[in-house]
XYZ file of C-alpha atoms in Angstrom:
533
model
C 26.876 39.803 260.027
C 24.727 42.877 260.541
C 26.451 43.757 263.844
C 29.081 45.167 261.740
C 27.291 48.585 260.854
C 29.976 49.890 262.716
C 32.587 49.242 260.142
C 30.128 50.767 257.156
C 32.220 53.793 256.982
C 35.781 52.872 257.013
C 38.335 53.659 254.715
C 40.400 50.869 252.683
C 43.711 52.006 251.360
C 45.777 50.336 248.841
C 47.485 47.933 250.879
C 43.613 46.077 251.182
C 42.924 46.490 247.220
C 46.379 44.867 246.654
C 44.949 42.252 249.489
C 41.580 41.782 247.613
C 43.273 41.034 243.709
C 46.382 38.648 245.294
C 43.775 36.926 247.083
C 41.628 36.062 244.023
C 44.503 35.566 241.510
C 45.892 32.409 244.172
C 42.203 31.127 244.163
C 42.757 31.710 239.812
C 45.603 29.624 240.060
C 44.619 26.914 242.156
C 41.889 25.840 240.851
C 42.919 26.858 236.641
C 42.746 23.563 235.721
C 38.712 22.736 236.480
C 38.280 25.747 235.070
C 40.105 24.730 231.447
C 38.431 21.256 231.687
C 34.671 23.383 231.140
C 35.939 25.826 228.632
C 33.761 25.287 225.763
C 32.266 29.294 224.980
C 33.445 31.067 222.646
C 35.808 28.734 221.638
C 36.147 25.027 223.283
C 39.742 25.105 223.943
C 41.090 25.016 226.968
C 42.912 27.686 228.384
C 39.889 30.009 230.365
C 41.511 29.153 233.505
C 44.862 29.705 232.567
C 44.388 33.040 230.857
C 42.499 34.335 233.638
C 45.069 33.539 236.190
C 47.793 34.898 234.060
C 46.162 37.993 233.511
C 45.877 38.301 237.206
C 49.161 37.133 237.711
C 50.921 40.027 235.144
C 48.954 42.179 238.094
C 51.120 40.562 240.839
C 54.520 40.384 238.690
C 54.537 44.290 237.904
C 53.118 45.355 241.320
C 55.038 43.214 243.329
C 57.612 45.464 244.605
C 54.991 48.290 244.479
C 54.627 50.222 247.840
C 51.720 52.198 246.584
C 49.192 53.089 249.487
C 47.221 55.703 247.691
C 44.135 53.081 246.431
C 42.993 55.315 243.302
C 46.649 55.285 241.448
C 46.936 51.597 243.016
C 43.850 50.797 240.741
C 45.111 52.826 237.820
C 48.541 50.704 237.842
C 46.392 47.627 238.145
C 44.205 48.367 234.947
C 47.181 49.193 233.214
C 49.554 45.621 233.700
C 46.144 43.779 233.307
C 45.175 45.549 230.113
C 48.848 44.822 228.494
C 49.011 41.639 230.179
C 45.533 40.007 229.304
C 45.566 36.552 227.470
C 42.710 35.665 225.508
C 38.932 36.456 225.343
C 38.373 35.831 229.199
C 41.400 37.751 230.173
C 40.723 40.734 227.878
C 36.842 40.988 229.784
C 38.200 40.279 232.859
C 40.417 43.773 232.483
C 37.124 45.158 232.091
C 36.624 44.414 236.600
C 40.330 46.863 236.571
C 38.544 49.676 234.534
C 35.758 49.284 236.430
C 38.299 49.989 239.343
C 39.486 52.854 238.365
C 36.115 54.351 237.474
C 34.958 53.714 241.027
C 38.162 54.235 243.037
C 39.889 57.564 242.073
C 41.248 58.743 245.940
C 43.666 57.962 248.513
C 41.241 55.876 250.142
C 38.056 53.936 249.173
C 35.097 53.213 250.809
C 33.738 49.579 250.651
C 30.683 50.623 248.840
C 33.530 51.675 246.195
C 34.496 48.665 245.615
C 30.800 47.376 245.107
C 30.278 50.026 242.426
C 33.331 48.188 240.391
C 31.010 45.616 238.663
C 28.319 48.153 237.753
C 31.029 49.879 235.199
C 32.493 46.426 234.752
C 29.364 45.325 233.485
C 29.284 48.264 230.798
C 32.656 48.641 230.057
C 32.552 44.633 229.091
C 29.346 45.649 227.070
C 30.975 48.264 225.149
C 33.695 46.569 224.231
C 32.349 43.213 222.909
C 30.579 43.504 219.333
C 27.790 40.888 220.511
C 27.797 40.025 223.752
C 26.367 36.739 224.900
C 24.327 36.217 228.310
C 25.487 33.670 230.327
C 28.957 34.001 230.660
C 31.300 36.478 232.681
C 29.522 39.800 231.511
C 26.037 38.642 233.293
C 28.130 37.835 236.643
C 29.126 41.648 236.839
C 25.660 42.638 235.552
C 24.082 40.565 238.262
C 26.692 41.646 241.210
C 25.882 45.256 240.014
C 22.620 44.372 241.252
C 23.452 43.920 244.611
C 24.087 47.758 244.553
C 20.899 49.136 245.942
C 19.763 45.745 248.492
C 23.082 45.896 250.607
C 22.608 47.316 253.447
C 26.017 46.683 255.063
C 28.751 48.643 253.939
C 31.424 45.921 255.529
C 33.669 45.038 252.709
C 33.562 41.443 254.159
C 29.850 41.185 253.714
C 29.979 42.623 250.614
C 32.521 40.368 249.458
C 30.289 37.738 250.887
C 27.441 38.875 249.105
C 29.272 38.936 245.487
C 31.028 35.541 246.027
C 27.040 33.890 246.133
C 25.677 35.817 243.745
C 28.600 34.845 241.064
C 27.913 30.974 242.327
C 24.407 31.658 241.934
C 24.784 33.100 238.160
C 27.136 30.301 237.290
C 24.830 27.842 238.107
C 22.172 29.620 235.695
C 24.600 29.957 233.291
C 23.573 26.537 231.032
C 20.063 28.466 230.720
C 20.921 31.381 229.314
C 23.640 30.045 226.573
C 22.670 26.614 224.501
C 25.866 25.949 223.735
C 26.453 25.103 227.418
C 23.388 22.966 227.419
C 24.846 21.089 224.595
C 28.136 20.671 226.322
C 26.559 20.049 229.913
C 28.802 22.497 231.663
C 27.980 25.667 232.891
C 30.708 28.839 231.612
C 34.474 28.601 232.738
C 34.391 32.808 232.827
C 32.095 32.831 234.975
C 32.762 29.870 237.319
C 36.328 31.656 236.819
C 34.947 35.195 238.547
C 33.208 33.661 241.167
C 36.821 31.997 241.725
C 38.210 35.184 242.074
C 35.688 36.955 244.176
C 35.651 33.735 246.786
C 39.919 33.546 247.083
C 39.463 37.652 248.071
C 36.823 36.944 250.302
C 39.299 34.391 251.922
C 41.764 36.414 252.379
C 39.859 39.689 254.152
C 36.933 37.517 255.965
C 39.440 34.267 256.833
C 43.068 35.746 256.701
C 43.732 33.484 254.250
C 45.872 33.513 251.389
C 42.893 32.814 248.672
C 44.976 29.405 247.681
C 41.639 27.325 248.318
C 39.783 24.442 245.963
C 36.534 25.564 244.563
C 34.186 23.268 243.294
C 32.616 23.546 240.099
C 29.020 24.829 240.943
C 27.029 22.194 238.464
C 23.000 22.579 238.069
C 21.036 19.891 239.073
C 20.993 18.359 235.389
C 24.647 17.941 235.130
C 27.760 16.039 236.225
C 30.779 17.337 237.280
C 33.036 17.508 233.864
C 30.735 14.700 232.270
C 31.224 16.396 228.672
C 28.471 15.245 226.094
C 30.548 12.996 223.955
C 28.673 14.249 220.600
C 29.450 17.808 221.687
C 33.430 16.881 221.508
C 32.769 15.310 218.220
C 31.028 18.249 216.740
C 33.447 20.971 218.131
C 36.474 19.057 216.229
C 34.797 19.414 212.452
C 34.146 23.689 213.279
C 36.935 26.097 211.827
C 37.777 28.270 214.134
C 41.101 29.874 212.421
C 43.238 31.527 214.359
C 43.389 33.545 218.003
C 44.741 36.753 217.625
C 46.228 39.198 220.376
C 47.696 42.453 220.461
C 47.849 45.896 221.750
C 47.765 49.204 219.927
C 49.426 52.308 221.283
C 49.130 55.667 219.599
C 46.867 59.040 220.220
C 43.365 59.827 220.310
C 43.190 56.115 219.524
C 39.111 55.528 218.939
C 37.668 52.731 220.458
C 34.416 51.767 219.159
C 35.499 52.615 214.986
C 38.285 50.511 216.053
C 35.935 47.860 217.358
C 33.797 48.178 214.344
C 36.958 47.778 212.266
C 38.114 44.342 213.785
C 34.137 42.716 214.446
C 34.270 43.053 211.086
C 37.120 40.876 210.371
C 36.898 38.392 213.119
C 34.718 36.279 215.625
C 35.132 36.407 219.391
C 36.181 39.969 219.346
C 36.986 41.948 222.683
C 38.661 45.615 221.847
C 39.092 47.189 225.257
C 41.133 50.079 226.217
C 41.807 54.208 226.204
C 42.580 56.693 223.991
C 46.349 56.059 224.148
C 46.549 52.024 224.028
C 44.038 49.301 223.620
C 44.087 45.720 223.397
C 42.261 43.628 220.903
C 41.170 39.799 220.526
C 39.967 38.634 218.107
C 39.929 35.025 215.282
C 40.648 35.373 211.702
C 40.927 32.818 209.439
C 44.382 35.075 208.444
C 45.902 37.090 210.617
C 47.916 39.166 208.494
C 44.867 41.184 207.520
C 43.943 42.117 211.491
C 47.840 42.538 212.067
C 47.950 45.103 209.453
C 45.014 46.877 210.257
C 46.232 47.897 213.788
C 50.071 48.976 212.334
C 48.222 51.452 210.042
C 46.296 52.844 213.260
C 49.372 52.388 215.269
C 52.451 50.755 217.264
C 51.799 47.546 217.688
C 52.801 45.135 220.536
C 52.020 42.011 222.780
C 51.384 40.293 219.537
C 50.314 36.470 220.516
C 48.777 34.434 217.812
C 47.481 30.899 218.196
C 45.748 27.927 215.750
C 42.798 27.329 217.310
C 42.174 24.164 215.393
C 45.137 22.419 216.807
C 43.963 23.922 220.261
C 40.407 22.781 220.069
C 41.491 19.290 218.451
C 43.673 18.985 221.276
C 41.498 20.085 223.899
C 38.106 17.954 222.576
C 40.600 15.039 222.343
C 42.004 15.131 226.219
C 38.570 15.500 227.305
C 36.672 12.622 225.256
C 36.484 9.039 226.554
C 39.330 7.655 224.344
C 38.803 3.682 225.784
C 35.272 2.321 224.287
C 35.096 -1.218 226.108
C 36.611 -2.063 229.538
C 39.994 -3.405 228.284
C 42.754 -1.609 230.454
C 43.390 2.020 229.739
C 46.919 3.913 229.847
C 46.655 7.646 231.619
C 50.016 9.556 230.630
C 51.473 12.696 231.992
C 53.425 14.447 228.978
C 54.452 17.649 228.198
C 56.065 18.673 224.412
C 54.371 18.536 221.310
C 56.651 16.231 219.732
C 56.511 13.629 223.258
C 52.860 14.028 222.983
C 52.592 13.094 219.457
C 55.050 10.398 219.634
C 53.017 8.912 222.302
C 49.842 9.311 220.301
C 51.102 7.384 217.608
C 52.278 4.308 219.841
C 48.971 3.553 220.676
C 45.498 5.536 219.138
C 42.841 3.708 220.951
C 43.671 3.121 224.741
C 45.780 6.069 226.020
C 44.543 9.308 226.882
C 47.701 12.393 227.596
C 47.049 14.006 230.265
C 49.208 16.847 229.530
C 51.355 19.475 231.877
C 53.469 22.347 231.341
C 55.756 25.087 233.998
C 52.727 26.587 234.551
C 50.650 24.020 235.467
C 50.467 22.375 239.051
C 48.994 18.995 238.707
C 46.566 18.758 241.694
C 45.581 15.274 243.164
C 41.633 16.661 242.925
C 41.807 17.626 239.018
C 43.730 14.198 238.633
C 41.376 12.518 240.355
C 38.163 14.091 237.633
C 40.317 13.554 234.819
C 40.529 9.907 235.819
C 37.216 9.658 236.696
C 36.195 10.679 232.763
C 38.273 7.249 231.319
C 35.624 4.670 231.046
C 37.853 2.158 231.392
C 37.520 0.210 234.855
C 41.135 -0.951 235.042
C 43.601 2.012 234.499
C 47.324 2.136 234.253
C 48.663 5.411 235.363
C 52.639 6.431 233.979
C 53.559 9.652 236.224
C 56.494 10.163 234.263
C 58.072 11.779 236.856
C 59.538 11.374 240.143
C 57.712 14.536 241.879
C 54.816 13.323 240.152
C 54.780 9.927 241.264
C 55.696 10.383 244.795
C 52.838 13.172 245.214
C 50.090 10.955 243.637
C 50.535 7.405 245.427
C 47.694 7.947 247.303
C 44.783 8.530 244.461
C 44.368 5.099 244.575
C 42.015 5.074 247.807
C 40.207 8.105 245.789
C 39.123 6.755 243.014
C 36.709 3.851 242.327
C 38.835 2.954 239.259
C 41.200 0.075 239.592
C 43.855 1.899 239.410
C 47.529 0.752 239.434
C 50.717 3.251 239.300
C 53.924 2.356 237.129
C 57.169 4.005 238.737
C 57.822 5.860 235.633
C 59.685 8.773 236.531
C 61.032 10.109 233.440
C 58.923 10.824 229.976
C 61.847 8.110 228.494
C 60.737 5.432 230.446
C 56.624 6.347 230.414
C 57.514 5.917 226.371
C 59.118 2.559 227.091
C 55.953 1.484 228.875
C 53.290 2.764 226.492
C 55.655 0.623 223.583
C 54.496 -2.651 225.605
C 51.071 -2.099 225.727
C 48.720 -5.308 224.492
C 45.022 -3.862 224.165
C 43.754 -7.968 224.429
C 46.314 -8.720 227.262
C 44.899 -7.880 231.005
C 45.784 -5.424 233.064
C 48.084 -7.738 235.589
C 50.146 -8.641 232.184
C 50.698 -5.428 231.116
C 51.920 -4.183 234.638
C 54.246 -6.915 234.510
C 55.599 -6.166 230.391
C 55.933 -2.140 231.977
C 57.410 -3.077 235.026
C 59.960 -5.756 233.059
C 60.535 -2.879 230.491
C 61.298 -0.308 233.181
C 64.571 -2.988 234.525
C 65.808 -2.959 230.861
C 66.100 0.668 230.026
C 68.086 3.326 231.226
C 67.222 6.550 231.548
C 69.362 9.904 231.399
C 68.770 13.389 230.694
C 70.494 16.945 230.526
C 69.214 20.370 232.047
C 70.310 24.087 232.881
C 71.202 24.771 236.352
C 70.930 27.702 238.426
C 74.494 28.631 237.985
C 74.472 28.192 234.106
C 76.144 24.720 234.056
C 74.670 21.877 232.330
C 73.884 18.616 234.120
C 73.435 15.105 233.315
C 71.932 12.323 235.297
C 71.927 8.915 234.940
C 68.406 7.501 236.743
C 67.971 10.750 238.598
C 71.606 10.500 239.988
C 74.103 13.511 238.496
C 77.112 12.625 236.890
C 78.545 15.261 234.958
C 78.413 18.616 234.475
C 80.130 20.703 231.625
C 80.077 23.998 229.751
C 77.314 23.077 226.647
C 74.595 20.466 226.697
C 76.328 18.527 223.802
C 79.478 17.427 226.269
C 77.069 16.680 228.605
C 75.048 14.376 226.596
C 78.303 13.017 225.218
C 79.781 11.897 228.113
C 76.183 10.748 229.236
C 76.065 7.924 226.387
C 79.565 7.174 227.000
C 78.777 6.231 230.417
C 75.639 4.035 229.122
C 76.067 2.891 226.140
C 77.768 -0.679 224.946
C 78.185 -1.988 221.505
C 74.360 -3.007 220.286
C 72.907 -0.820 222.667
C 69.475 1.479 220.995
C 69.912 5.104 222.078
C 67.166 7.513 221.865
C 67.734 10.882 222.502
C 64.847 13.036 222.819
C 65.573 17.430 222.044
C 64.303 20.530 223.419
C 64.295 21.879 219.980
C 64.173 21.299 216.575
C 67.704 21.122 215.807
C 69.874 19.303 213.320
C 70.560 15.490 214.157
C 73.079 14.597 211.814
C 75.318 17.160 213.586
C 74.354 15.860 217.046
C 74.766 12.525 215.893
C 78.138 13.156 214.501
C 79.160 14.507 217.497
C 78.007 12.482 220.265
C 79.666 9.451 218.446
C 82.887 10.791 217.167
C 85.708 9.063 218.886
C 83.387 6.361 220.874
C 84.648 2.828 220.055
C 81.093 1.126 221.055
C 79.157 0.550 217.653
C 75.623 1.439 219.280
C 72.306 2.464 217.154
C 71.298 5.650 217.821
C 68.021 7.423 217.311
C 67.067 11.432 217.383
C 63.518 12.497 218.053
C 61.936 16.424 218.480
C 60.289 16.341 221.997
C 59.861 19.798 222.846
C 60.025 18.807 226.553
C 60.227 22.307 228.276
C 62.732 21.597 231.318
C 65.653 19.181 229.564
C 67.889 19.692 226.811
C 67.916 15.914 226.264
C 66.461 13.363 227.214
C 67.894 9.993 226.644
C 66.621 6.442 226.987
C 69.473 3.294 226.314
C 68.286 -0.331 225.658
């Protein structure tokens, strides 16, 4: 690519910058998921991937009608949405690439070397703003990018983009050396592996005219399996404390970063404070968060507040990713999203299902399937999709896996419940297929949901049947249409919500004398689900 000396010299404006950061947050989002499955530094929880692609994404969401051309206040606008937008740890250093920005590109137009010079400041910025930073992670990717400063030759901002995209694959894979707790875990760092992500959907979008919405594979060292977690590394994680994640931002005047950042290292662990003289952000875990909430009112007006337990996160996290199945009696793999579906599920059956879980902003891709399938010991394998969307779009994992793997048509979290209630750990696999299948023709399933135009609908096996002004009538005239005198109804909410008065209601003036049961889901697209027997 040397013939392109020509091109050394040209000017980018800010329709390429905006080009370069859309590209990279697609590459974020596609490929989120392997990046959660390696999270394990600073905290093993989960959520690298998706905090880094949200970050990017509060880029896209602000900017999106944004006809900005002039690259410098482009850059400025970017820091700012990604500094106020930034989830987590990862998210909060990965601002530290949009400061960087806006240190190197300050005109109309930049030149590519500009862009180059971005992970030089990133690299200090992230330095300054982390208490004790840790090699091996994001930080040395921007220190070792910097590097690349005075050896490239060619000023092309495709080459250069080249360049960075190997260098960060190259540092990820070097990553386990550098941080033990990586070695323990036998993954190399998700912020990392996240930022080489980034860098590789921009490059695919100016070198390939792409849209950046490519797969990635994990770059692994030649000691380690793909997403082959030591088992006595998810034991260990789930006996830590690790309190609770705290996020906010602080707006106010002369604000002063590093007292502040003194202030809140020494409260917390895994502290980021990043920012300006007029707002910064702050991460940080305290065992209460009270005490780091009230710090920042007295230094000023706080918002973005976002606090999470990271016990049940880690618990959660350590317990989707350990081998749950110890001998090679058949296994149950679940799609489920709600806290109250997953525990309910949970307590069904402790010792042969694993949850694989989803949520609106996840896109379950047949690859990350695939891995996370790969991780049950289990030979024989029951899959329940759950869901129609679901199961249509995965039907054809079976030829890509070298599990014996067998579907259920579950297409609704009611009936994947039904299923997982016939499960016989000492039965084979070919009898439980045939109890799920047989439990599937004896249920019905319903459920209510929001439309577009504010109505609520019900449907009855996936077919609508009513629609009325309130959830309640809907779900009403749902069990009306359902329901006979010993039927079992289980109804399945949202929210946590009072079910005597739901109860009361659903039955009052209904002549069939049917049992009926109210559970807390906290599915996140229906209002009810229902399941009739």
């Amino acid at each position: 690519m040397n013939n392109s000396q020509a091109n050394k010299n040209i000017e980018l404006g800010g329709e390429t910058l905006f080009q370069i950061i859309e590209g990279g947050a697609k590459a974020l989002e596609k490929n989120m998921d392997k990046i959660n499955t390696i999270n394990v530094f600073p905290v093993p929880d989960g959520d690298t991937g998706t905090n880094m692609a949200l970050t990017l994404n509060s880029i896209l969401d602000d900017l999106k009608d944004s006809k900005e051309e002039h690259a410098g206040k482009l850059a400025k606008k970017m820091y700012d949405s990604a500094l106020l937008g930034s989830r987590g740890n990862s998210g909060l250093i990965l601002t530290q690439f949009f400061k960087g920005m806006t240190q190197s590109i300050l005109n109309e137009k930049f030149l590519p070397e500009n862009f180059l010079n971005i992970f030089k400041y990133a690299s200090e910025n992230s330095l300054n703003a982390i208490p004790n930073p840790e090699s091996g992670t994001m930080i040395t990717v921007y220190s070792d990018c910097a590097k690349k400063i005075n050896v490239i030759d060619n000023k092309d901002i495709s080459y250069i983009l080249e360049i960075l995209s190997t260098q960060a694959i190259d540092t990820v894979k070097k990553t386990p050396t550098m941080l033990s707790i990586l070695r323990e875990a036998n993954v190399v760092d998700s912020g990392a592996f996240g930022l080489a992500v980034m860098l590789i959907g921009a490059l695919d979008v100016i070198k390939n005219k792409g849209d950046g919405n490519i797969d990635v594979n994990i770059p692994t060292p030649d000691f380690s399996e793909l997403g082959n977690l030591n088992e006595d590394f998810l034991e260990g994680i789930k006996e830590e404390i690790w309190g609770y994640c705290t996020v906010f931002a602080i707006k106010g005047k002369n604000l002063n970063l590093k007292k502040i950042k003194d202030q809140i290292s020494k409260i917390g662990k895994s502290t980021v404070v990043a920012g300006n003289e007029s707002i910064i952000k702050i991460h940080t875990h305290v065992d209460n968060p009270g005490n780091v909430i009230s710090l920042g009112a007295d230094i000023g007006i706080l918002s973005n507040i976002e606090i999470k337990n990271m016990d049940e996160q880690t618990n959660d996290w350590a317990n989707n990713q350990k081998i749950l199945t110890k001998d090679d009696s058949p296994a149950i793999l679940s799609v489920a999203h709600g806290d109250g579906i997953i525990k309910l599920m949970k307590e069904i059956n402790q010792n042969n299902l694993t949850i694989l879980p989803i949520d609106k902003n996840i896109k379950l891709e047949i690859n990350y399937l695939v891995q996370f399938i790969e991780k049950i010991e289990s030979t024989n394998i029951i899959f329940l999709p759950n869901d129609k969307n679901i199961f249509e779009s995965t039907k054809e994992i079976i030829n890509l896996t070298k599990k014996n793997l067998s579907i259920i048509p579950s297409v609704s979290i009611s009936s994947g419940i039904a299923c997982i209630f016939t499960f016989e750990e000492n039965s084979s696999i070919d009898k439980n297929i045939e109890n799920m299948n047989q439990s599937l023709d004896e249920i019905i399933t319903a459920d209510v949901y929001k439309s577009s135009q504010n109505k609520f609908i019900g449907r009855i096996e996936g077919k609508i049947v009513v629609n009325d002004s309130t959830p309640e009538k809907v779900l009403k005239e749902l069990i009306k249409q359902t329901s006979t005198k010993d039927s079992l109804v289980t109804i399945y909410t949202k929210i946590k919500t009072d079910t005597k008065k739901i109860e009361d209601y659903v039955t009052h003036d209904t002549n069939n004398d049917f049992e009926i049961e109210i559970i807390y889901g906290g599915q996140y697209k229906y209002d009810y689900l229902l399941s009739i027997e």
